[in-house]
mmCIF file with all atom_site columns, C-alpha atoms in Angstrom:
data_model
loop_
_atom_site.group_PDB
_atom_site.id
_atom_site.type_symbol
_atom_site.label_atom_id
_atom_site.label_alt_id
_atom_site.label_comp_id
_atom_site.label_asym_id
_atom_site.label_entity_id
_atom_site.label_seq_id
_atom_site.pdbx_PDB_ins_code
_atom_site.Cartn_x
_atom_site.Cartn_y
_atom_site.Cartn_z
_atom_site.occupancy
_atom_site.B_iso_or_equiv
_atom_site.pdbx_formal_charge
_atom_site.auth_seq_id
_atom_site.auth_comp_id
_atom_site.auth_asym_id
_atom_site.auth_atom_id
_atom_site.pdbx_PDB_model_num
ATOM 1   C CA . ALA A 1 1   ? 0.000   0.000  0.000   1.00 0.00 ? 1   ALA A CA 1
ATOM 2   C CA . GLN A 1 2   ? 1.202   3.480  -0.770  1.00 0.00 ? 2   GLN A CA 1
ATOM 3   C CA . SER A 1 3   ? 1.987   5.777  2.136   1.00 0.00 ? 3   SER A CA 1
ATOM 4   C CA . VAL A 1 4   ? 4.306   8.595  3.122   1.00 0.00 ? 4   VAL A CA 1
ATOM 5   C CA . THR A 1 5   ? 6.488   9.164  6.181   1.00 0.00 ? 5   THR A CA 1
ATOM 6   C CA . GLN A 1 6   ? 7.550   12.600 7.299   1.00 0.00 ? 6   GLN A CA 1
ATOM 7   C CA . LEU A 1 7   ? 10.629  12.611 9.498   1.00 0.00 ? 7   LEU A CA 1
ATOM 8   C CA . GLY A 1 8   ? 10.558  15.273 12.188  1.00 0.00 ? 8   GLY A CA 1
ATOM 9   C CA . SER A 1 9   ? 7.304   16.672 13.503  1.00 0.00 ? 9   SER A CA 1
ATOM 10  C CA . HIS A 1 10  ? 9.018   20.002 14.254  1.00 0.00 ? 10  HIS A CA 1
ATOM 11  C CA . VAL A 1 11  ? 11.790  21.784 12.405  1.00 0.00 ? 11  VAL A CA 1
ATOM 12  C CA . SER A 1 12  ? 13.274  25.105 13.503  1.00 0.00 ? 12  SER A CA 1
ATOM 13  C CA . VAL A 1 13  ? 15.474  27.301 11.339  1.00 0.00 ? 13  VAL A CA 1
ATOM 14  C CA . SER A 1 14  ? 16.758  30.844 11.431  1.00 0.00 ? 14  SER A CA 1
ATOM 15  C CA . GLU A 1 15  ? 15.545  33.369 8.924   1.00 0.00 ? 15  GLU A CA 1
ATOM 16  C CA . GLY A 1 16  ? 17.740  33.090 5.835   1.00 0.00 ? 16  GLY A CA 1
ATOM 17  C CA . ALA A 1 17  ? 18.786  29.499 6.545   1.00 0.00 ? 17  ALA A CA 1
ATOM 18  C CA . LEU A 1 18  ? 18.126  26.467 4.376   1.00 0.00 ? 18  LEU A CA 1
ATOM 19  C CA . VAL A 1 19  ? 14.802  24.716 4.890   1.00 0.00 ? 19  VAL A CA 1
ATOM 20  C CA . LEU A 1 20  ? 14.767  20.926 4.496   1.00 0.00 ? 20  LEU A CA 1
ATOM 21  C CA . LEU A 1 21  ? 11.601  18.954 5.228   1.00 0.00 ? 21  LEU A CA 1
ATOM 22  C CA . ARG A 1 22  ? 11.838  15.224 4.733   1.00 0.00 ? 22  ARG A CA 1
ATOM 23  C CA . CYS A 1 23  ? 9.333   12.896 3.107   1.00 0.00 ? 23  CYS A CA 1
ATOM 24  C CA . ASN A 1 24  ? 9.761   9.253  2.177   1.00 0.00 ? 24  ASN A CA 1
ATOM 25  C CA . TYR A 1 25  ? 7.185   7.281  0.272   1.00 0.00 ? 25  TYR A CA 1
ATOM 26  C CA . SER A 1 26  ? 6.448   3.617  -0.095  1.00 0.00 ? 26  SER A CA 1
ATOM 27  C CA . SER A 1 27  ? 5.091   2.596  -3.431  1.00 0.00 ? 27  SER A CA 1
ATOM 28  C CA . SER A 1 28  ? 5.434   -0.270 -5.832  1.00 0.00 ? 28  SER A CA 1
ATOM 29  C CA . VAL A 1 29  ? 4.642   1.930  -8.805  1.00 0.00 ? 29  VAL A CA 1
ATOM 30  C CA . PRO A 1 30  ? 5.665   5.509  -9.657  1.00 0.00 ? 30  PRO A CA 1
ATOM 31  C CA . PRO A 1 31  ? 3.612   7.647  -7.302  1.00 0.00 ? 31  PRO A CA 1
ATOM 32  C CA . TYR A 1 32  ? 1.904   10.982 -7.613  1.00 0.00 ? 32  TYR A CA 1
ATOM 33  C CA . LEU A 1 33  ? 3.372   13.031 -4.751  1.00 0.00 ? 33  LEU A CA 1
ATOM 34  C CA . PHE A 1 34  ? 2.308   16.362 -3.329  1.00 0.00 ? 34  PHE A CA 1
ATOM 35  C CA . TRP A 1 35  ? 3.454   18.911 -0.793  1.00 0.00 ? 35  TRP A CA 1
ATOM 36  C CA . TYR A 1 36  ? 0.817   21.077 0.842   1.00 0.00 ? 36  TYR A CA 1
ATOM 37  C CA . VAL A 1 37  ? 1.197   23.912 3.365   1.00 0.00 ? 37  VAL A CA 1
ATOM 38  C CA . GLN A 1 38  ? -1.301  24.855 6.045   1.00 0.00 ? 38  GLN A CA 1
ATOM 39  C CA . TYR A 1 39  ? -1.226  28.219 7.775   1.00 0.00 ? 39  TYR A CA 1
ATOM 40  C CA . PRO A 1 40  ? -3.050  28.631 11.104  1.00 0.00 ? 40  PRO A CA 1
ATOM 41  C CA . ASN A 1 41  ? -6.821  28.436 10.802  1.00 0.00 ? 41  ASN A CA 1
ATOM 42  C CA . GLN A 1 42  ? -6.671  27.830 7.077   1.00 0.00 ? 42  GLN A CA 1
ATOM 43  C CA . GLY A 1 43  ? -7.065  24.980 4.640   1.00 0.00 ? 43  GLY A CA 1
ATOM 44  C CA . LEU A 1 44  ? -4.318  23.318 2.642   1.00 0.00 ? 44  LEU A CA 1
ATOM 45  C CA . GLN A 1 45  ? -2.504  25.103 -0.140  1.00 0.00 ? 45  GLN A CA 1
ATOM 46  C CA . LEU A 1 46  ? -0.618  23.200 -2.822  1.00 0.00 ? 46  LEU A CA 1
ATOM 47  C CA . LEU A 1 47  ? 3.106   23.957 -2.908  1.00 0.00 ? 47  LEU A CA 1
ATOM 48  C CA . LEU A 1 48  ? 4.096   21.538 -5.646  1.00 0.00 ? 48  LEU A CA 1
ATOM 49  C CA . LYS A 1 49  ? 3.429   18.104 -7.098  1.00 0.00 ? 49  LYS A CA 1
ATOM 50  C CA . TYR A 1 50  ? 5.376   15.337 -8.779  1.00 0.00 ? 50  TYR A CA 1
ATOM 51  C CA . THR A 1 51  ? 3.756   13.554 -11.697 1.00 0.00 ? 51  THR A CA 1
ATOM 52  C CA . SER A 1 52  ? 6.849   11.950 -13.284 1.00 0.00 ? 52  SER A CA 1
ATOM 53  C CA . ALA A 1 53  ? 7.452   14.717 -15.825 1.00 0.00 ? 53  ALA A CA 1
ATOM 54  C CA . ALA A 1 54  ? 10.650  15.907 -14.089 1.00 0.00 ? 54  ALA A CA 1
ATOM 55  C CA . THR A 1 55  ? 12.491  14.786 -10.976 1.00 0.00 ? 55  THR A CA 1
ATOM 56  C CA . LEU A 1 56  ? 13.143  18.334 -9.744  1.00 0.00 ? 56  LEU A CA 1
ATOM 57  C CA . VAL A 1 57  ? 9.879   20.100 -9.161  1.00 0.00 ? 57  VAL A CA 1
ATOM 58  C CA . LYS A 1 58  ? 9.630   23.800 -8.521  1.00 0.00 ? 58  LYS A CA 1
ATOM 59  C CA . GLY A 1 59  ? 6.726   25.154 -6.557  1.00 0.00 ? 59  GLY A CA 1
ATOM 60  C CA . ILE A 1 60  ? 5.405   28.380 -5.186  1.00 0.00 ? 60  ILE A CA 1
ATOM 61  C CA . ASN A 1 61  ? 7.120   30.685 -2.694  1.00 0.00 ? 61  ASN A CA 1
ATOM 62  C CA . GLY A 1 62  ? 10.611  29.479 -3.674  1.00 0.00 ? 62  GLY A CA 1
ATOM 63  C CA . PHE A 1 63  ? 10.095  25.867 -2.609  1.00 0.00 ? 63  PHE A CA 1
ATOM 64  C CA . GLU A 1 64  ? 11.249  22.886 -4.616  1.00 0.00 ? 64  GLU A CA 1
ATOM 65  C CA . ALA A 1 65  ? 11.411  19.144 -4.174  1.00 0.00 ? 65  ALA A CA 1
ATOM 66  C CA . GLU A 1 66  ? 13.450  16.409 -5.787  1.00 0.00 ? 66  GLU A CA 1
ATOM 67  C CA . PHE A 1 67  ? 12.044  12.969 -6.508  1.00 0.00 ? 67  PHE A CA 1
ATOM 68  C CA . LYS A 1 68  ? 14.697  10.319 -5.828  1.00 0.00 ? 68  LYS A CA 1
ATOM 69  C CA . LYS A 1 69  ? 13.519  6.868  -6.729  1.00 0.00 ? 69  LYS A CA 1
ATOM 70  C CA . SER A 1 70  ? 16.640  5.157  -5.355  1.00 0.00 ? 70  SER A CA 1
ATOM 71  C CA . GLU A 1 71  ? 15.986  6.713  -1.941  1.00 0.00 ? 71  GLU A CA 1
ATOM 72  C CA . THR A 1 72  ? 12.157  6.695  -2.206  1.00 0.00 ? 72  THR A CA 1
ATOM 73  C CA . SER A 1 73  ? 12.289  10.306 -1.106  1.00 0.00 ? 73  SER A CA 1
ATOM 74  C CA . PHE A 1 74  ? 10.612  13.566 -2.035  1.00 0.00 ? 74  PHE A CA 1
ATOM 75  C CA . HIS A 1 75  ? 12.181  16.107 0.316   1.00 0.00 ? 75  HIS A CA 1
ATOM 76  C CA . LEU A 1 76  ? 11.073  19.729 0.271   1.00 0.00 ? 76  LEU A CA 1
ATOM 77  C CA . THR A 1 77  ? 13.684  22.475 0.280   1.00 0.00 ? 77  THR A CA 1
ATOM 78  C CA . LYS A 1 78  ? 13.963  26.236 0.211   1.00 0.00 ? 78  LYS A CA 1
ATOM 79  C CA . PRO A 1 79  ? 17.356  27.965 0.057   1.00 0.00 ? 79  PRO A CA 1
ATOM 80  C CA . SER A 1 80  ? 16.491  30.825 2.381   1.00 0.00 ? 80  SER A CA 1
ATOM 81  C CA . ALA A 1 81  ? 13.743  30.736 4.995   1.00 0.00 ? 81  ALA A CA 1
ATOM 82  C CA . HIS A 1 82  ? 11.445  33.672 5.533   1.00 0.00 ? 82  HIS A CA 1
ATOM 83  C CA . MET A 1 83  ? 9.375   34.422 8.595   1.00 0.00 ? 83  MET A CA 1
ATOM 84  C CA . SER A 1 84  ? 6.234   33.952 6.504   1.00 0.00 ? 84  SER A CA 1
ATOM 85  C CA . ASP A 1 85  ? 7.207   30.301 5.853   1.00 0.00 ? 85  ASP A CA 1
ATOM 86  C CA . ALA A 1 86  ? 6.240   29.371 9.410   1.00 0.00 ? 86  ALA A CA 1
ATOM 87  C CA . ALA A 1 87  ? 3.420   26.868 8.953   1.00 0.00 ? 87  ALA A CA 1
ATOM 88  C CA . GLU A 1 88  ? 2.677   23.155 8.885   1.00 0.00 ? 88  GLU A CA 1
ATOM 89  C CA . TYR A 1 89  ? 3.750   21.178 5.842   1.00 0.00 ? 89  TYR A CA 1
ATOM 90  C CA . PHE A 1 90  ? 2.215   17.948 4.634   1.00 0.00 ? 90  PHE A CA 1
ATOM 91  C CA . CYS A 1 91  ? 3.573   15.440 2.175   1.00 0.00 ? 91  CYS A CA 1
ATOM 92  C CA . ALA A 1 92  ? 0.931   13.319 0.467   1.00 0.00 ? 92  ALA A CA 1
ATOM 93  C CA . VAL A 1 93  ? 0.605   10.523 -2.068  1.00 0.00 ? 93  VAL A CA 1
ATOM 94  C CA . MET A 1 94  ? -2.370  9.788  -4.249  1.00 0.00 ? 94  MET A CA 1
ATOM 95  C CA . ARG A 1 95  ? -3.640  6.255  -3.844  1.00 0.00 ? 95  ARG A CA 1
ATOM 96  C CA . ALA A 1 96  ? -6.817  5.013  -5.501  1.00 0.00 ? 96  ALA A CA 1
ATOM 97  C CA . ASP A 1 97  ? -7.833  8.587  -6.290  1.00 0.00 ? 97  ASP A CA 1
ATOM 98  C CA . LYS A 1 98  ? -7.537  9.796  -2.706  1.00 0.00 ? 98  LYS A CA 1
ATOM 99  C CA . LEU A 1 99  ? -4.774  11.631 -0.863  1.00 0.00 ? 99  LEU A CA 1
ATOM 100 C CA . ILE A 1 100 ? -2.884  9.799  1.862   1.00 0.00 ? 100 ILE A CA 1
ATOM 101 C CA . PHE A 1 101 ? -1.124  12.348 4.054   1.00 0.00 ? 101 PHE A CA 1
ATOM 102 C CA . GLY A 1 102 ? 1.947   12.206 6.196   1.00 0.00 ? 102 GLY A CA 1
ATOM 103 C CA . THR A 1 103 ? 1.754   13.333 9.796   1.00 0.00 ? 103 THR A CA 1
ATOM 104 C CA . GLY A 1 104 ? 2.997   16.827 9.002   1.00 0.00 ? 104 GLY A CA 1
ATOM 105 C CA . THR A 1 105 ? 6.028   18.904 9.941   1.00 0.00 ? 105 THR A CA 1
ATOM 106 C CA . ARG A 1 106 ? 5.653   22.191 11.758  1.00 0.00 ? 106 ARG A CA 1
ATOM 107 C CA . LEU A 1 107 ? 8.236   24.694 10.592  1.00 0.00 ? 107 LEU A CA 1
ATOM 108 C CA . GLN A 1 108 ? 9.318   27.461 12.942  1.00 0.00 ? 108 GLN A CA 1
ATOM 109 C CA . VAL A 1 109 ? 11.402  30.350 11.646  1.00 0.00 ? 109 VAL A CA 1
ATOM 110 C CA . PHE A 1 110 ? 13.380  32.441 14.128  1.00 0.00 ? 110 PHE A CA 1
ATOM 111 C CA . PRO A 1 111 ? 14.586  35.983 13.410  1.00 0.00 ? 111 PRO A CA 1
ATOM 112 C CA . LYS B 2 1   ? -11.946 31.509 -10.619 1.00 0.00 ? 1   LYS B CA 1
ATOM 113 C CA . ALA B 2 2   ? -13.284 31.503 -7.122  1.00 0.00 ? 2   ALA B CA 1
ATOM 114 C CA . GLY B 2 3   ? -11.760 28.894 -4.839  1.00 0.00 ? 3   GLY B CA 1
ATOM 115 C CA . VAL B 2 4   ? -13.417 26.162 -2.850  1.00 0.00 ? 4   VAL B CA 1
ATOM 116 C CA . THR B 2 5   ? -15.797 27.563 -0.285  1.00 0.00 ? 5   THR B CA 1
ATOM 117 C CA . GLN B 2 6   ? -17.066 25.896 2.853   1.00 0.00 ? 6   GLN B CA 1
ATOM 118 C CA . THR B 2 7   ? -19.843 26.914 5.186   1.00 0.00 ? 7   THR B CA 1
ATOM 119 C CA . PRO B 2 8   ? -20.086 27.428 8.033   1.00 0.00 ? 8   PRO B CA 1
ATOM 120 C CA . ARG B 2 9   ? -16.512 28.133 9.098   1.00 0.00 ? 9   ARG B CA 1
ATOM 121 C CA . TYR B 2 10  ? -17.140 27.370 12.745  1.00 0.00 ? 10  TYR B CA 1
ATOM 122 C CA . LEU B 2 11  ? -19.726 25.269 14.479  1.00 0.00 ? 11  LEU B CA 1
ATOM 123 C CA . ILE B 2 12  ? -20.434 24.255 18.057  1.00 0.00 ? 12  ILE B CA 1
ATOM 124 C CA . LYS B 2 13  ? -22.705 21.302 18.735  1.00 0.00 ? 13  LYS B CA 1
ATOM 125 C CA . THR B 2 14  ? -23.474 19.030 21.664  1.00 0.00 ? 14  THR B CA 1
ATOM 126 C CA . ARG B 2 15  ? -23.195 15.276 21.826  1.00 0.00 ? 15  ARG B CA 1
ATOM 127 C CA . GLY B 2 16  ? -26.038 13.436 20.169  1.00 0.00 ? 16  GLY B CA 1
ATOM 128 C CA . GLN B 2 17  ? -26.887 16.239 17.764  1.00 0.00 ? 17  GLN B CA 1
ATOM 129 C CA . GLN B 2 18  ? -26.377 16.078 14.033  1.00 0.00 ? 18  GLN B CA 1
ATOM 130 C CA . VAL B 2 19  ? -24.607 18.518 11.766  1.00 0.00 ? 19  VAL B CA 1
ATOM 131 C CA . THR B 2 20  ? -24.495 19.328 8.061   1.00 0.00 ? 20  THR B CA 1
ATOM 132 C CA . LEU B 2 21  ? -21.507 20.954 6.409   1.00 0.00 ? 21  LEU B CA 1
ATOM 133 C CA . SER B 2 22  ? -21.496 22.428 2.941   1.00 0.00 ? 22  SER B CA 1
ATOM 134 C CA . CYS B 2 23  ? -18.852 22.663 0.238   1.00 0.00 ? 23  CYS B CA 1
ATOM 135 C CA . SER B 2 24  ? -18.923 24.495 -3.092  1.00 0.00 ? 24  SER B CA 1
ATOM 136 C CA . PRO B 2 25  ? -16.186 23.345 -5.473  1.00 0.00 ? 25  PRO B CA 1
ATOM 137 C CA . ILE B 2 26  ? -14.267 25.386 -7.984  1.00 0.00 ? 26  ILE B CA 1
ATOM 138 C CA . SER B 2 27  ? -16.398 26.058 -11.030 1.00 0.00 ? 27  SER B CA 1
ATOM 139 C CA . GLY B 2 28  ? -16.090 23.175 -13.496 1.00 0.00 ? 28  GLY B CA 1
ATOM 140 C CA . HIS B 2 29  ? -14.782 20.706 -10.940 1.00 0.00 ? 29  HIS B CA 1
ATOM 141 C CA . ARG B 2 30  ? -16.939 17.624 -10.657 1.00 0.00 ? 30  ARG B CA 1
ATOM 142 C CA . SER B 2 31  ? -15.117 15.719 -7.919  1.00 0.00 ? 31  SER B CA 1
ATOM 143 C CA . VAL B 2 32  ? -15.439 16.673 -4.268  1.00 0.00 ? 32  VAL B CA 1
ATOM 144 C CA . SER B 2 33  ? -13.542 14.921 -1.501  1.00 0.00 ? 33  SER B CA 1
ATOM 145 C CA . TRP B 2 34  ? -13.899 15.324 2.251   1.00 0.00 ? 34  TRP B CA 1
ATOM 146 C CA . TYR B 2 35  ? -11.155 14.960 4.850   1.00 0.00 ? 35  TYR B CA 1
ATOM 147 C CA . GLN B 2 36  ? -11.140 15.079 8.632   1.00 0.00 ? 36  GLN B CA 1
ATOM 148 C CA . GLN B 2 37  ? -8.197  16.659 10.434  1.00 0.00 ? 37  GLN B CA 1
ATOM 149 C CA . THR B 2 38  ? -7.575  16.032 14.129  1.00 0.00 ? 38  THR B CA 1
ATOM 150 C CA . PRO B 2 39  ? -4.435  16.427 16.271  1.00 0.00 ? 39  PRO B CA 1
ATOM 151 C CA . GLY B 2 40  ? -4.428  12.726 17.091  1.00 0.00 ? 40  GLY B CA 1
ATOM 152 C CA . GLN B 2 41  ? -5.253  11.121 13.738  1.00 0.00 ? 41  GLN B CA 1
ATOM 153 C CA . GLY B 2 42  ? -4.021  13.776 11.340  1.00 0.00 ? 42  GLY B CA 1
ATOM 154 C CA . LEU B 2 43  ? -5.635  14.122 7.942   1.00 0.00 ? 43  LEU B CA 1
ATOM 155 C CA . GLN B 2 44  ? -7.927  11.269 7.002   1.00 0.00 ? 44  GLN B CA 1
ATOM 156 C CA . PHE B 2 45  ? -10.017 10.707 3.897   1.00 0.00 ? 45  PHE B CA 1
ATOM 157 C CA . LEU B 2 46  ? -13.764 10.498 4.473   1.00 0.00 ? 46  LEU B CA 1
ATOM 158 C CA . PHE B 2 47  ? -15.313 10.108 1.025   1.00 0.00 ? 47  PHE B CA 1
ATOM 159 C CA . GLU B 2 48  ? -15.354 11.356 -2.533  1.00 0.00 ? 48  GLU B CA 1
ATOM 160 C CA . TYR B 2 49  ? -18.270 12.261 -4.764  1.00 0.00 ? 49  TYR B CA 1
ATOM 161 C CA . PHE B 2 50  ? -18.334 12.523 -8.519  1.00 0.00 ? 50  PHE B CA 1
ATOM 162 C CA . SER B 2 51  ? -21.406 13.211 -10.615 1.00 0.00 ? 51  SER B CA 1
ATOM 163 C CA . GLU B 2 52  ? -23.686 12.861 -7.589  1.00 0.00 ? 52  GLU B CA 1
ATOM 164 C CA . THR B 2 53  ? -22.337 9.395  -6.768  1.00 0.00 ? 53  THR B CA 1
ATOM 165 C CA . GLN B 2 54  ? -20.111 8.339  -3.915  1.00 0.00 ? 54  GLN B CA 1
ATOM 166 C CA . ARG B 2 55  ? -17.148 6.868  -5.695  1.00 0.00 ? 55  ARG B CA 1
ATOM 167 C CA . ASN B 2 56  ? -14.748 6.322  -2.815  1.00 0.00 ? 56  ASN B CA 1
ATOM 168 C CA . LYS B 2 57  ? -15.103 5.913  0.923   1.00 0.00 ? 57  LYS B CA 1
ATOM 169 C CA . GLY B 2 58  ? -12.688 5.985  3.836   1.00 0.00 ? 58  GLY B CA 1
ATOM 170 C CA . ASN B 2 59  ? -12.790 4.028  7.047   1.00 0.00 ? 59  ASN B CA 1
ATOM 171 C CA . PHE B 2 60  ? -15.376 5.990  9.008   1.00 0.00 ? 60  PHE B CA 1
ATOM 172 C CA . PRO B 2 61  ? -18.585 4.812  10.694  1.00 0.00 ? 61  PRO B CA 1
ATOM 173 C CA . GLY B 2 62  ? -21.942 5.102  8.998   1.00 0.00 ? 62  GLY B CA 1
ATOM 174 C CA . ARG B 2 63  ? -22.752 8.201  11.068  1.00 0.00 ? 63  ARG B CA 1
ATOM 175 C CA . PHE B 2 64  ? -20.697 10.065 8.483   1.00 0.00 ? 64  PHE B CA 1
ATOM 176 C CA . SER B 2 65  ? -22.509 10.495 5.211   1.00 0.00 ? 65  SER B CA 1
ATOM 177 C CA . GLY B 2 66  ? -22.542 12.847 2.288   1.00 0.00 ? 66  GLY B CA 1
ATOM 178 C CA . ARG B 2 67  ? -24.166 13.735 -0.948  1.00 0.00 ? 67  ARG B CA 1
ATOM 179 C CA . GLN B 2 68  ? -23.510 15.741 -4.060  1.00 0.00 ? 68  GLN B CA 1
ATOM 180 C CA . PHE B 2 69  ? -25.920 17.832 -6.041  1.00 0.00 ? 69  PHE B CA 1
ATOM 181 C CA . SER B 2 70  ? -26.204 18.279 -9.773  1.00 0.00 ? 70  SER B CA 1
ATOM 182 C CA . ASN B 2 71  ? -24.216 21.534 -9.574  1.00 0.00 ? 71  ASN B CA 1
ATOM 183 C CA . SER B 2 72  ? -21.372 19.581 -7.882  1.00 0.00 ? 72  SER B CA 1
ATOM 184 C CA . ARG B 2 73  ? -21.921 21.226 -4.511  1.00 0.00 ? 73  ARG B CA 1
ATOM 185 C CA . SER B 2 74  ? -21.561 18.717 -1.723  1.00 0.00 ? 74  SER B CA 1
ATOM 186 C CA . GLU B 2 75  ? -22.753 18.309 1.817   1.00 0.00 ? 75  GLU B CA 1
ATOM 187 C CA . MET B 2 76  ? -21.565 16.017 4.540   1.00 0.00 ? 76  MET B CA 1
ATOM 188 C CA . ASN B 2 77  ? -23.651 15.017 7.511   1.00 0.00 ? 77  ASN B CA 1
ATOM 189 C CA . VAL B 2 78  ? -22.613 13.616 10.851  1.00 0.00 ? 78  VAL B CA 1
ATOM 190 C CA . SER B 2 79  ? -25.371 12.153 12.972  1.00 0.00 ? 79  SER B CA 1
ATOM 191 C CA . THR B 2 80  ? -25.317 11.388 16.692  1.00 0.00 ? 80  THR B CA 1
ATOM 192 C CA . LEU B 2 81  ? -22.248 13.506 17.301  1.00 0.00 ? 81  LEU B CA 1
ATOM 193 C CA . GLU B 2 82  ? -19.540 12.265 19.628  1.00 0.00 ? 82  GLU B CA 1
ATOM 194 C CA . LEU B 2 83  ? -16.832 14.259 21.385  1.00 0.00 ? 83  LEU B CA 1
ATOM 195 C CA . GLY B 2 84  ? -14.262 12.648 19.108  1.00 0.00 ? 84  GLY B CA 1
ATOM 196 C CA . ASP B 2 85  ? -15.920 14.178 16.059  1.00 0.00 ? 85  ASP B CA 1
ATOM 197 C CA . SER B 2 86  ? -14.451 17.546 17.020  1.00 0.00 ? 86  SER B CA 1
ATOM 198 C CA . ALA B 2 87  ? -12.174 18.331 14.108  1.00 0.00 ? 87  ALA B CA 1
ATOM 199 C CA . LEU B 2 88  ? -11.440 20.496 11.132  1.00 0.00 ? 88  LEU B CA 1
ATOM 200 C CA . TYR B 2 89  ? -13.395 19.191 8.160   1.00 0.00 ? 89  TYR B CA 1
ATOM 201 C CA . LEU B 2 90  ? -11.819 20.001 4.836   1.00 0.00 ? 90  LEU B CA 1
ATOM 202 C CA . CYS B 2 91  ? -13.279 19.613 1.429   1.00 0.00 ? 91  CYS B CA 1
ATOM 203 C CA . ALA B 2 92  ? -11.288 19.532 -1.780  1.00 0.00 ? 92  ALA B CA 1
ATOM 204 C CA . SER B 2 93  ? -12.270 19.654 -5.409  1.00 0.00 ? 93  SER B CA 1
ATOM 205 C CA . SER B 2 94  ? -10.642 18.552 -8.641  1.00 0.00 ? 94  SER B CA 1
ATOM 206 C CA . PRO B 2 95  ? -11.819 18.276 -12.254 1.00 0.00 ? 95  PRO B CA 1
ATOM 207 C CA . GLN B 2 96  ? -12.291 14.510 -12.434 1.00 0.00 ? 96  GLN B CA 1
ATOM 208 C CA . GLY B 2 97  ? -10.870 13.226 -9.161  1.00 0.00 ? 97  GLY B CA 1
ATOM 209 C CA . ARG B 2 98  ? -8.036  11.297 -10.815 1.00 0.00 ? 98  ARG B CA 1
ATOM 210 C CA . ASN B 2 99  ? -4.614  10.502 -9.373  1.00 0.00 ? 99  ASN B CA 1
ATOM 211 C CA . GLN B 2 100 ? -2.617  12.998 -11.358 1.00 0.00 ? 100 GLN B CA 1
ATOM 212 C CA . GLU B 2 101 ? -4.936  15.902 -10.650 1.00 0.00 ? 101 GLU B CA 1
ATOM 213 C CA . THR B 2 102 ? -4.414  18.474 -7.957  1.00 0.00 ? 102 THR B CA 1
ATOM 214 C CA . GLN B 2 103 ? -6.995  18.633 -5.213  1.00 0.00 ? 103 GLN B CA 1
ATOM 215 C CA . TYR B 2 104 ? -7.778  22.206 -4.204  1.00 0.00 ? 104 TYR B CA 1
ATOM 216 C CA . PHE B 2 105 ? -8.824  22.662 -0.614  1.00 0.00 ? 105 PHE B CA 1
ATOM 217 C CA . GLY B 2 106 ? -11.296 24.971 1.034   1.00 0.00 ? 106 GLY B CA 1
ATOM 218 C CA . PRO B 2 107 ? -10.651 26.788 4.323   1.00 0.00 ? 107 PRO B CA 1
ATOM 219 C CA . GLY B 2 108 ? -12.419 24.108 6.334   1.00 0.00 ? 108 GLY B CA 1
ATOM 220 C CA . THR B 2 109 ? -15.207 23.964 8.880   1.00 0.00 ? 109 THR B CA 1
ATOM 221 C CA . ARG B 2 110 ? -14.067 23.717 12.473  1.00 0.00 ? 110 ARG B CA 1
ATOM 222 C CA . LEU B 2 111 ? -16.528 21.624 14.453  1.00 0.00 ? 111 LEU B CA 1
ATOM 223 C CA . LEU B 2 112 ? -16.483 21.553 18.237  1.00 0.00 ? 112 LEU B CA 1
ATOM 224 C CA . VAL B 2 113 ? -18.623 18.949 19.972  1.00 0.00 ? 113 VAL B CA 1
ATOM 225 C CA . LEU B 2 114 ? -19.358 19.614 23.638  1.00 0.00 ? 114 LEU B CA 1
#
């Protein structure tokens, strides 16, 4: 069965530092993978998605993710964190036309 | 295009009551999915509707039900509310509800059961 695992429920970085949020998937076939962000008291906003067209996927707000089949990973990165990036981030895989979410990673950004 | 809208945004109910939540998808989207978000269980899939038919269902008791209208708007109903039903209920829409499509989420309805 397809699922995703997010390592680290909390990540703290300084403003301007690299952001790295980890996601590993388990799938026997090439998956459709997504990263969503949730700001307090809001719904989920799509950051980016992988649909096998390219292994390096660029998303909104300067985020990108690289699909690595050999490592079954789809980690989310941003070169320089901004205070406004503080939020909860969810990795998800589509399975049987429904999203299966990871447990989320809360990103804190310190000035 | 307007995004996914959900009403109401906040709701307080007592145990044993029932509740109906509403979701209007993005114009042209025919698939509507519902998810429950709680601190303990995270984000879990409830069900998906396409062309007024429930096409997919998660592992929730029969107290959770839904429907979709001909204009693709969807409602979900929870009967005999329990304390554990307190959650953020999110709906998402996509054109056809297929794997490669993006699901666009609404702001959610926060339900508190007392």
